[in-house]
Amino acid sequence: MDPITLLIVCPLVFLAMLVDAIAGGGGLISLTAYLVAGLPAHVALGTNKVSSAIGTVIATARFAKSGLIKVKLALPAVVFALAGSFVGAHIALLTPDGVIQAIMVFALPIVAFFVLRKRALDVPADVRISARKQIVIISAASFFCGMYDGFYGPGTGTFMLIAFTAAAKLPVREANGEVKCANLASNVAALVTFAINGAVYWQLGLIASVFAIAGSYVGSGLVMKDGAKVVRPVMLVVLALLFVKVLFDLFA
């Protein structure tokens, strides 16, 4: 393995998971890091799912241990996220590599805007809808967000959280548990699909996963006032630099 690839990917994946633990949106950095390192778009998508899936397993386990996952809501979220991610990953594999990279260049600033902007997600205590309607909304949101996750990925958890709170009217604390379950399912489905089609650089993905776990651990331990305010400007600078590099490579 080219040492330069490791020097590019590993520190950026560490930073991505540190950012993700504090402010969310780390996948924007990690996926772009694989592209900057020179991986083909399909392989970058597949390899990024290795560290994403491992990181999400850890996060989901923490929510489960804390009793923040409701099986009645998590089950349909998982089933529909699996289905959506399977569809999205297959669409990605059928899309030419150059088109995928062009879509990523276009999508990066848009996704970054939604992930980084401030959101008031919590639902007032007196706002409730029927359990049946909640399940329908969660299922639909999980399918379409899962499809997006299979095709591209960064920001999936944020989009799911917005849908689960704004549309399904779940409190943020409760919604986070179901989001982690659905996001884990979509990550695994996409990873399996890309792996079956030979679009995963396993050696690099597993090494990067060590740095992803370390970044997530350090980020979780950074309990400081206005931590997100410190991380967001750093993330913006890193994303801008990565975006310029990917744009240059696309048109060079």
CSV table of C-alpha atoms in Angstrom, one decimal, residues 29-235:
chain,number,residue,atom,x,y,z
A,29,ILE,CA,-14.5,14.7,5.2
A,30,SER,CA,-13.8,10.9,5.2
A,31,LEU,CA,-15.4,10.2,1.8
A,32,THR,CA,-13.6,13.2,0.2
A,33,ALA,CA,-10.3,12.0,1.7
A,34,TYR,CA,-10.5,8.7,-0.2
A,35,LEU,CA,-11.1,10.7,-3.5
A,36,VAL,CA,-8.2,13.0,-2.8
A,37,ALA,CA,-6.0,9.9,-2.1
A,38,GLY,CA,-6.8,8.8,-5.7
A,39,LEU,CA,-9.3,6.0,-5.2
A,40,PRO,CA,-11.9,5.5,-8.0
A,41,ALA,CA,-15.3,6.9,-7.0
A,42,HIS,CA,-16.9,3.5,-6.6
A,43,VAL,CA,-14.1,2.2,-4.5
A,44,ALA,CA,-14.0,5.4,-2.4
A,45,LEU,CA,-17.8,4.9,-1.7
A,46,GLY,CA,-17.3,1.3,-0.7
A,47,THR,CA,-14.2,1.7,1.4
A,48,ASN,CA,-15.7,4.7,3.3
A,49,LYS,CA,-18.5,2.3,4.3
A,50,VAL,CA,-16.0,0.2,6.3
A,51,SER,CA,-15.1,2.8,8.8
A,52,SER,CA,-18.7,4.2,8.7
A,53,ALA,CA,-20.2,0.9,9.6
A,54,ILE,CA,-17.7,0.2,12.4
A,55,GLY,CA,-18.2,3.6,13.9
A,56,THR,CA,-22.0,3.3,13.7
A,57,VAL,CA,-21.9,-0.1,15.4
A,58,ILE,CA,-20.2,1.5,18.4
A,59,ALA,CA,-22.6,4.4,18.5
A,60,THR,CA,-25.7,2.1,18.2
A,61,ALA,CA,-24.4,-0.1,21.0
A,62,ARG,CA,-24.1,2.9,23.3
A,63,PHE,CA,-27.7,3.9,22.5
A,64,ALA,CA,-28.9,0.4,23.1
A,65,LYS,CA,-27.1,0.1,26.4
A,66,SER,CA,-28.7,3.3,27.5
A,67,GLY,CA,-32.2,2.0,26.6
A,68,LEU,CA,-32.8,4.8,24.0
A,69,ILE,CA,-33.9,2.4,21.2
A,70,LYS,CA,-37.6,1.6,20.8
A,71,VAL,CA,-37.9,-1.7,18.9
A,72,LYS,CA,-41.3,-0.9,17.6
A,73,LEU,CA,-40.0,2.1,15.8
A,74,ALA,CA,-36.4,0.8,15.1
A,75,LEU,CA,-37.5,-2.4,13.4
A,76,PRO,CA,-39.4,-0.7,10.4
A,77,ALA,CA,-36.6,1.9,10.2
A,78,VAL,CA,-34.0,-0.9,9.9
A,79,VAL,CA,-36.0,-2.9,7.3
A,80,PHE,CA,-36.7,0.1,5.0
A,81,ALA,CA,-33.2,1.5,5.4
A,82,LEU,CA,-31.7,-1.9,4.3
A,83,ALA,CA,-34.0,-1.9,1.3
A,84,GLY,CA,-33.3,1.7,0.3
A,85,SER,CA,-29.5,1.3,0.8
A,86,PHE,CA,-29.4,-1.8,-1.3
A,87,VAL,CA,-31.2,0.1,-4.2
A,88,GLY,CA,-29.0,3.1,-3.8
A,89,ALA,CA,-25.7,1.2,-3.8
A,90,HIS,CA,-26.8,-0.7,-7.0
A,91,ILE,CA,-27.6,2.6,-8.7
A,92,ALA,CA,-24.2,3.9,-7.7
A,93,LEU,CA,-22.5,0.8,-9.2
A,94,LEU,CA,-24.4,1.2,-12.4
A,95,THR,CA,-23.4,4.8,-12.7
A,96,PRO,CA,-20.1,5.6,-14.6
A,97,ASP,CA,-17.2,6.5,-12.3
A,98,GLY,CA,-16.8,10.0,-13.8
A,99,VAL,CA,-20.5,10.8,-13.3
A,100,ILE,CA,-20.3,9.7,-9.7
A,101,GLN,CA,-17.4,12.0,-9.1
A,102,ALA,CA,-19.1,14.9,-10.8
A,103,ILE,CA,-22.3,14.3,-8.7
A,104,MET,CA,-20.1,14.3,-5.5
A,105,VAL,CA,-18.5,17.6,-6.5
A,106,PHE,CA,-22.0,19.1,-7.0
A,107,ALA,CA,-23.5,17.5,-3.8
A,108,LEU,CA,-20.6,18.3,-1.4
A,109,PRO,CA,-21.4,22.0,-0.8
A,110,ILE,CA,-25.2,21.3,-0.7
A,111,VAL,CA,-24.9,18.5,1.9
A,112,ALA,CA,-22.3,20.6,3.8
A,113,PHE,CA,-24.9,23.5,4.0
A,114,PHE,CA,-27.6,21.3,5.5
A,115,VAL,CA,-25.2,19.5,7.9
A,116,LEU,CA,-23.5,22.6,9.2
A,117,ARG,CA,-26.4,25.1,9.5
A,118,LYS,CA,-28.0,25.4,12.9
A,119,ARG,CA,-31.2,23.6,13.4
A,120,ALA,CA,-33.9,23.6,16.1
A,121,LEU,CA,-34.8,20.0,16.0
A,122,ASP,CA,-36.5,19.4,19.3
A,123,VAL,CA,-40.2,18.9,19.3
A,124,PRO,CA,-42.5,20.6,21.8
A,125,ALA,CA,-43.9,18.2,24.4
A,126,ASP,CA,-47.5,18.8,23.4
A,127,VAL,CA,-46.9,18.0,19.7
A,128,ARG,CA,-47.7,14.4,19.0
A,129,ILE,CA,-49.1,12.2,16.1
A,130,SER,CA,-50.5,8.7,16.1
A,131,ALA,CA,-48.1,5.8,16.4
A,132,ARG,CA,-49.3,4.4,13.1
A,133,LYS,CA,-48.5,7.6,11.3
A,134,GLN,CA,-45.1,7.8,13.0
A,135,ILE,CA,-44.2,4.3,11.7
A,136,VAL,CA,-45.3,5.2,8.1
A,137,ILE,CA,-43.2,8.4,8.2
A,138,ILE,CA,-40.2,6.7,9.7
A,139,SER,CA,-40.4,3.8,7.2
A,140,ALA,CA,-40.6,6.2,4.2
A,141,ALA,CA,-37.8,8.4,5.5
A,142,SER,CA,-35.6,5.4,6.3
A,143,PHE,CA,-36.1,4.1,2.7
A,144,PHE,CA,-35.2,7.3,0.9
A,145,CYS,CA,-32.4,8.3,3.3
A,146,GLY,CA,-31.1,4.7,3.0
A,147,MET,CA,-31.1,5.0,-0.8
A,148,TYR,CA,-29.1,8.2,-0.5
A,149,ASP,CA,-26.7,6.5,1.9
A,150,GLY,CA,-26.1,3.7,-0.5
A,151,PHE,CA,-25.6,6.1,-3.4
A,152,TYR,CA,-23.5,8.8,-1.6
A,153,GLY,CA,-23.8,8.8,2.2
A,154,PRO,CA,-22.5,11.9,4.0
A,155,GLY,CA,-25.1,13.6,6.1
A,156,THR,CA,-27.5,10.6,6.2
A,157,GLY,CA,-27.8,10.6,9.9
A,158,THR,CA,-28.5,14.3,9.9
A,159,PHE,CA,-31.2,14.0,7.3
A,160,MET,CA,-32.8,11.0,9.1
A,161,LEU,CA,-32.8,13.0,12.4
A,162,ILE,CA,-34.5,15.9,10.7
A,163,ALA,CA,-37.2,13.7,9.2
A,164,PHE,CA,-37.7,11.7,12.5
A,165,THR,CA,-38.1,14.9,14.5
A,166,ALA,CA,-39.8,17.4,12.1
A,167,ALA,CA,-42.1,14.9,10.4
A,168,ALA,CA,-42.5,12.0,12.8
A,169,LYS,CA,-42.5,14.3,15.8
A,170,LEU,CA,-40.1,12.2,17.9
A,171,PRO,CA,-38.1,14.0,20.6
A,172,VAL,CA,-34.4,14.3,19.6
A,173,ARG,CA,-33.2,12.1,22.4
A,174,GLU,CA,-35.6,9.3,21.4
A,175,ALA,CA,-35.1,9.8,17.6
A,176,ASN,CA,-31.3,9.5,17.9
A,177,GLY,CA,-31.7,5.8,18.9
A,178,GLU,CA,-33.8,4.9,15.9
A,179,VAL,CA,-31.6,7.0,13.6
A,180,LYS,CA,-28.5,5.0,14.7
A,181,CYS,CA,-30.3,1.7,14.0
A,182,ALA,CA,-31.5,2.8,10.5
A,183,ASN,CA,-28.1,4.3,9.7
A,184,LEU,CA,-26.3,1.1,10.8
A,185,ALA,CA,-28.6,-0.9,8.6
A,186,SER,CA,-28.0,1.3,5.5
A,187,ASN,CA,-24.2,1.3,6.1
A,188,VAL,CA,-24.1,-2.5,6.3
A,189,ALA,CA,-26.3,-3.0,3.3
A,190,ALA,CA,-24.2,-0.6,1.2
A,191,LEU,CA,-21.0,-2.2,2.4
A,192,VAL,CA,-22.1,-5.7,1.6
A,193,THR,CA,-23.3,-4.6,-1.9
A,194,PHE,CA,-20.0,-2.8,-2.7
A,195,ALA,CA,-18.0,-5.6,-1.3
A,196,ILE,CA,-19.8,-8.3,-3.4
A,197,ASN,CA,-19.0,-6.2,-6.5
A,198,GLY,CA,-15.3,-5.8,-5.5
A,199,ALA,CA,-15.5,-2.1,-4.8
A,200,VAL,CA,-14.0,-2.1,-1.3
A,201,TYR,CA,-10.3,-1.5,-0.6
A,202,TRP,CA,-10.4,-3.7,2.6
A,203,GLN,CA,-6.8,-3.1,3.8
A,204,LEU,CA,-7.1,0.6,3.6
A,205,GLY,CA,-10.6,0.6,5.0
A,206,LEU,CA,-9.7,-1.5,8.1
A,207,ILE,CA,-6.6,0.6,8.8
A,208,ALA,CA,-8.6,3.8,8.5
A,209,SER,CA,-11.2,2.3,10.9
A,210,VAL,CA,-8.6,2.2,13.7
A,211,PHE,CA,-8.2,6.0,13.2
A,212,ALA,CA,-12.0,6.4,13.0
A,213,ILE,CA,-12.5,4.7,16.3
A,214,ALA,CA,-9.7,6.8,17.9
A,215,GLY,CA,-11.2,10.0,16.4
A,216,SER,CA,-14.7,9.1,17.7
A,217,TYR,CA,-13.3,8.3,21.1
A,218,VAL,CA,-11.4,11.6,21.4
A,219,GLY,CA,-14.3,13.6,20.0
A,220,SER,CA,-16.7,12.0,22.5
A,221,GLY,CA,-14.3,12.9,25.3
A,222,LEU,CA,-14.1,16.6,24.3
A,223,VAL,CA,-16.6,17.9,26.8
A,224,MET,CA,-16.1,21.6,26.5
A,225,LYS,CA,-18.2,24.7,26.2
A,226,ASP,CA,-19.1,25.6,22.6
A,227,GLY,CA,-17.2,22.6,21.3
A,228,ALA,CA,-19.3,22.5,18.1
A,229,LYS,CA,-18.5,26.2,17.5
A,230,VAL,CA,-14.8,25.4,17.5
A,231,VAL,CA,-15.1,22.4,15.2
A,232,ARG,CA,-17.4,23.8,12.5
A,233,PRO,CA,-14.9,26.5,11.3
A,234,VAL,CA,-12.2,23.8,11.1
A,235,MET,CA,-14.5,21.5,9.2
